[in-house]
């Protein structure tokens, strides 16, 4: 297998447009693997290029490295994602991205009154009391307390 692992860390970094330290970080998280040659230098299989491409694409979609790791772990034999795998993963992650966008749009629209206000009132500011959930019983501070104490 070492014969197939013929890419050095500098080559991989250059081809993927990432720093060597990023590769070390990905490896420390278990996202990529390397082998060591007789001189104890890292050597990568060619498939690492695809893995890194998937990691970078996922990050651009707002997916955390922990989520990427969990997704990789579900692939049979922890294989490098195939084209079909990527199609499925990207569709799944796109749903999450759509949900985040919808949430942020809703938040932005609800903050019109906050722009230039500065009150940060726990009673009436939508940052603390989104959708005025406790507006009827006037207990916005209770909502904040519940959200921070679990
Ligand atoms: S800061 Fe005043 S309503 Fe949000």
XYZ file of C-alpha atoms and ligand atoms in Angstrom:
154
model
C 0.000 0.000 0.000
C 2.918 2.331 0.684
C 3.802 2.132 -3.020
C 0.416 3.684 -3.821
C 0.930 6.407 -1.230
C 3.290 8.481 -3.262
C 2.115 12.010 -2.623
C 4.096 14.108 -0.170
C 2.441 16.553 2.188
C 3.688 19.542 0.201
C 2.318 18.135 -3.043
C -1.089 17.500 -1.518
C -1.180 20.950 0.071
C -0.287 22.619 -3.212
C -2.759 20.630 -5.293
C -5.595 21.223 -2.854
C -4.805 24.844 -2.112
C -4.501 24.295 1.635
C -1.682 24.761 4.105
C 0.408 21.855 5.319
C -0.830 22.650 8.825
C -4.397 22.198 7.577
C -3.552 18.707 6.384
C -2.040 17.889 9.757
C -5.192 19.230 11.420
C -7.479 17.163 9.167
C -5.359 14.128 9.970
C -5.541 14.788 13.708
C -9.354 14.800 13.365
C -9.299 11.531 11.435
C -10.648 13.122 8.253
C -7.667 11.991 6.177
C -4.974 9.386 6.646
C -1.359 9.157 5.687
C 1.254 6.448 5.756
C 4.858 6.940 6.780
C 7.784 6.093 4.565
C 11.111 4.797 5.825
C 12.211 8.330 6.557
C 9.049 8.786 8.679
C 7.639 11.284 6.193
C 3.916 11.430 5.523
C 2.784 9.894 2.266
C -0.749 10.123 0.930
C -2.745 7.991 -1.433
C -4.135 9.798 -4.454
C -7.684 9.490 -3.105
C -6.831 12.019 -0.382
C -7.250 14.724 -3.014
C -10.911 13.838 -3.403
C -11.446 13.632 0.349
C -10.009 17.100 0.787
C -12.163 18.418 -2.063
C -15.252 17.077 -0.316
C -14.130 18.572 3.012
C -13.568 21.985 1.440
C -16.865 21.909 -0.461
C -18.717 20.913 2.696
C -17.093 23.723 4.653
C -18.176 26.202 1.988
C -21.724 24.948 2.576
C -21.349 25.758 6.266
C -20.904 22.146 7.360
C -18.651 21.691 10.386
C -15.666 19.366 10.330
C -17.380 17.256 12.999
C -20.369 16.800 10.678
C -18.050 15.880 7.814
C -16.301 13.367 10.029
C -19.628 11.814 11.040
C -20.685 11.580 7.395
C -17.379 9.981 6.376
C -17.703 7.460 9.200
C -21.048 6.268 7.800
C -19.572 5.370 4.426
C -18.832 1.658 3.948
C -15.283 0.837 5.075
C -14.778 4.573 5.634
C -14.195 4.854 1.908
C -13.441 8.101 0.173
C -16.773 9.559 -0.977
C -17.673 8.508 -4.503
C -19.549 10.737 -6.926
C -22.833 9.171 -5.737
C -21.819 9.644 -2.094
C -21.106 13.311 -2.742
C -24.445 13.760 -4.500
C -26.264 12.344 -1.481
C -24.195 14.219 1.065
C -24.479 17.540 -0.761
C -28.259 17.161 -1.064
C -28.486 16.424 2.663
C -26.225 19.318 3.591
C -28.088 21.623 1.216
C -31.228 21.073 3.298
C -29.344 22.240 6.376
C -28.038 25.232 4.471
C -31.553 26.116 3.303
C -32.797 25.910 6.896
C -29.997 28.189 8.124
C -30.716 30.698 5.357
C -34.438 30.672 6.154
C -33.674 31.183 9.855
C -31.272 34.053 9.160
C -33.708 35.726 6.737
C -36.453 35.501 9.322
C -34.114 36.849 11.999
C -32.989 39.708 9.761
C -36.573 40.637 8.978
C -37.488 40.598 12.664
C -34.618 42.893 13.600
C -35.780 45.986 11.747
C -36.673 47.639 15.053
C -33.265 46.804 16.530
C -31.221 48.652 13.939
C -29.998 51.772 15.675
C -32.104 51.035 18.784
C -29.609 49.719 21.310
C -32.126 48.970 24.092
C -31.560 45.166 24.118
C -34.706 44.956 26.208
C -35.383 41.416 27.418
C -39.050 42.264 27.342
C -39.460 43.535 23.824
C -36.275 43.019 21.782
C -36.723 40.214 19.207
C -33.124 39.111 19.781
C -34.105 37.925 23.260
C -37.722 37.158 22.577
C -38.033 35.921 18.998
C -41.562 35.832 17.656
C -42.645 37.388 20.964
C -43.177 33.838 22.303
C -43.936 34.986 25.827
C -45.524 38.265 24.895
C -48.910 37.263 26.365
C -47.599 36.652 29.859
C -44.909 39.323 29.638
C -42.114 36.956 30.726
C -39.388 37.354 28.102
C -36.640 37.109 30.708
C -37.928 33.668 31.654
C -37.498 32.556 28.047
C -33.875 33.722 28.052
C -33.287 31.912 31.320
C -34.814 28.700 29.983
C -32.724 28.828 26.827
C -29.476 29.220 28.757
C -30.148 26.697 31.499
C -31.448 23.952 29.259
S -32.212 46.465 20.468
Fe -34.043 47.528 20.905
S -35.581 46.238 20.130
Fe -33.752 45.117 19.820
